[in-house]
């Protein structure tokens, strides 16, 4: 008779796996279609429906069809993964119903992979039979001593070059066992690999088909289920998925699937074997810092809330992800909603709260719907509510929706919003942990922070703190966007350099253009130039470089981005979202925006930059809350690193990147113009003159700089500068 | 997330609230901190009416016992809430430089006349809302008028009647 | 209650000891370091919005708002530095950049907190000018006008209306650069739950909210030879008018006030106190009848028009309990256009009545349809606040200090000490008890000072023994306090007989039209209110006649004109009725 909460969870898992066995695990082939807001916008639903239709017509035993959350490779969605036993999972990208037909016929029925539809093909890879992924984390590289080369040499020697590939992986947190190498699809982990052992592995395992037991490591980590499916593609291979461990792996709307991957085991363990203090100690030892942007040590926050004596305490998950261009929390919730609930419950247990809230922005309808379903399923299974898993612990969770206010991501504004008021921040102290929701001690943590909690509990704080840098432990999720080849959601160990993110994971700058800057931290962050590319990604290093970690937005810019315009764009956002309570933010950001608008319109004056810096300093130091305090960051960092662009705008009335409409001139290059008249015909103000077959000329006085001529010209004869 | 068509139900002017909202408010009276559900109530009303009628906000104030200044203060804070009914179709006239130079301003004036509205407001018959946009990036097609999601190019003032008739416009 | 622990911290290298729970600003104030501030108000909740009161705390990265940050043991604070000076200057300049630049023609010129700060913080140039907000003035209410262009968003009006008055008529609306403070629906003061009490004007640091200016009508009447312009002054004025001319609060200046009014050209100077004595007589008889018949008790006083409007919005069920007596000002105005006009042989249509009141709600009261003559003009033609009178006197060029003392005119100028008490909270109750005691017992009232109802606390309750019966009385000032008291009445938690309700903190002496406090004092400061009240108690104690029903001119009035108290003519002229008003206030 299972009595302890942990025993009950294990029993539930066992039952879940049984239920899933028929539907999923006994299948020889599993096909998963991505399902998330981004996936669906790209057309995932018709793709799924097409599969359903085809399977309806062709009964194929041994094949299971399911849906999973978004794995993070946004520019290639919709993604369909075909997982066959003993083979490296094939990831089809940019799928359409028509492509489904081809894949079904060729691969599902005929066993032949459609190479040109695969992610591997896009990445320039072939379909290998096996992959050796050599860990390139800092710890392993130190001891590496030619392991990667040894693998490559041995593979070439044995003529396996066509079927076995060697790639690099990010630190997987096995540093004490390094150098580490993974073999896919066997999910074998080799530890303490030397060049000699590497050679043996190639001979005995890759060629002979038999893993070498004495060199393997058979431990299990929560994060391990992701890489076997996606790890062969560099974009994923260089990631370490803790927060996003289940995204793209499980069906987010099925509690059984969460249970099957050790879901709620952390909760069971906590309720059975750990006191409140022990839980807090574990989180403290792990070094987990708030992932919402502040980076405040989570353990310390929980400790303070725990120390307060009160009849009522609350725990709130902040899912009001408002940074434009950030979607880490959305993907996490859409792909793995139960992990948030589990983290919330463990936190509530630790501080002594019996009521939890998830404050989520209303612009995320699918995340809301998945969360509501997860809560309902958890309640029905006795995982939420009174006497959870037969213990004395009561906890229930309520959703509260935002209504379109970025500032409500700030702690005190969030509390005001839940209380039904305007989301205007309040001076601290008192901090929410002492006096929060309705005056009661309240802990507020970001989605990503809470998603890490089960990892800390199951895999242990010691392991968690072995990943990352001395002051920034664990991983960080980033939404990588902008002018890189591979955009999407990534999770890398803290300490990974910006260069590795942009080039190894991001695949370098699109179109072969030049890197200019990477913007981190959303509207509160800064723009970092090329000279800072070797900065490791962690709280303190990014701050020292002049930006912030923020919630994880990371936008890459190339030579065609105007940094003054970027600053103006962010300030426009901040101005729109300012709550208006305090003078410096309400008035100061407006004045800064006015100055930037003048500068980008060609009306900048000498002395404007100095004024901007002065006002930026005032706004930063005098504002009431983080929104105002961080609003000037994009301005300050662009002035610091790209002063010459500002000067060009002001003194020469020129925009070097050719972005600011008022400062750009369009001219026709006489040598290239063939007189086709296409531009003249398109020009809305008829300012291009020239006879057919003769060189055309743009009248600068009448030109309104709409750019239609540039679009119309097929001979590259229009120059925009 | 923008509703293209809105069913404006009868009697929002009288301040009546739909049944499901009344039920919800009643339920919150049994919960701790009932006033904290104000935003949820406003969201329900916004979804139902497509905007927040002033009289319905006064009703909310009385039913939830929250001073009306607080109710409207909250409603005007959050971007989600609008206070002017939206017409069934949204007409958006681009006022970017290219379009402006090609007479978009005249189009706006003519539309104001035809519909009897100011920019941002909905016609009395609830069919059209007139908006202006900055630049929609279709300058070669200037002047540009967008109705719901359909882009009309090179629009001349005389063509407006024909275009809007497709959506139910009847000249006076 | 346990004594708060004392903690010590260092401010500008000076060691300061304060009770735990104090803010840095409290601690600095205690050693005479007055950190510049704007949105802070000692009697309102803390907002921390203006960001002027920033200080540097050792170990903290950014400066903090001293009004909100709690003082901690061992803390090291700097209240002045190059950085702080620059930050404060820039913050206030940012306010100026979104503010009209018309100081010289503004109502609060020389008396504006923003103007004062701009000077003190050394703002001598404008670095960040840009777009300015534009609004139309809200002239809807006869009591207060709002000019949102001058609003600096300090939130004091919102807080006083919610926390002190319990009305919550105002709130911030919209957000960011477009934020504005207004009544519900971003509407105007007239079509809202506003009770016209003017406390918002009292706490407003600029001219964003000021009383409605009625001086032009008065100047015009004074210049019109056809008009017989009479003026009546409320009890509170004599105790506060001196403040406009440098006198300490609570310096009685009755005589000089009368002389000044005569100099301004008023044909007759009468005393609202007369009306107060009359109110007491009428109300005492009303109370006796209710007591005898156990009818609609408690009786609620009705001389505070802010309270009356509040009752009509928030407690309409208590309307039957309110005394039907008009306020002293209204009673006198009615008499001026009937009794006095007859006696003086003047056509009432040519009588122009001006009332000097500490109150903005009186401007609203004067225009209530119930207080119009049968021929369609208000009984009270114009109401001026104390503030308005002070500047009108300055406009005339009066050296107030050196005026001779004058006397009120008769027959409406003599009053007893009981009438003077009307200006302070508890005063109406005390005056009423003096008369009620004698009328109920038939015996002279020996102890005239009912000290149990004196004092500026929010709610005072007492049990007064009259003729063997225990009369439960209660006195409240400030409408949130009224709410607390009246909720108990509505729930029938205690049997009250007589309740005095004043809308403003401290009673009329804290009214919406009273002079702005001298430097170092604030609206609603108990010390300020006590000083003004003391003046009235002093005047009362020095008078020979101290019971309203002993006023010989009152007796003559009944004898030759009104007939019986509460009689038919008295009812017609001196009583009124009330109606529930919408929007319904939220309790």
Coordinates of C-alpha atoms in Angstrom, one line a residue, chain B residues 54-55 57-58 61-62 65-70 72-74 76-79, chain C residues 162 167-175 182-186 583-584 586-587:
Chain B
X54 CA -19.9 53.9 -19.4
X55 CA -23.3 52.9 -17.8
X57 CA -19.1 50.5 -15.5
X58 CA -21.5 52.3 -13.1
X61 CA -19.4 50.0 -9.3
X62 CA -22.7 49.5 -7.5
X65 CA -19.3 48.2 -4.1
X66 CA -16.2 49.8 -5.6
X67 CA -16.2 53.6 -6.1
X68 CA -16.8 54.4 -9.7
X69 CA -13.7 56.6 -9.9
X70 CA -11.7 53.5 -9.0
X72 CA -12.9 53.8 -14.4
X73 CA -9.4 54.5 -13.1
X74 CA -8.6 50.8 -13.4
X76 CA -8.4 53.3 -18.4
X77 CA -5.1 52.0 -17.1
X78 CA -5.0 48.8 -19.0
X79 CA -4.6 48.7 -22.8
Chain C
X162 CA -10.5 58.7 -0.3
X167 CA -15.8 59.9 -0.8
X168 CA -13.2 58.6 -3.4
X169 CA -14.5 60.9 -6.1
X170 CA -11.1 61.2 -7.8
X171 CA -8.7 58.7 -9.3
X172 CA -5.8 58.7 -11.7
X173 CA -7.0 57.7 -15.1
X174 CA -5.0 56.4 -18.2
X175 CA -1.3 56.1 -17.7
X182 CA -10.3 63.2 -12.5
X183 CA -13.7 62.0 -11.3
X184 CA -15.2 58.8 -12.7
X185 CA -15.3 58.5 -16.5
X186 CA -12.8 61.3 -16.6
X583 CA -24.5 58.7 -8.4
X584 CA -25.0 56.7 -5.2
X586 CA -20.1 53.5 -2.3
X587 CA -19.9 52.8 1.4

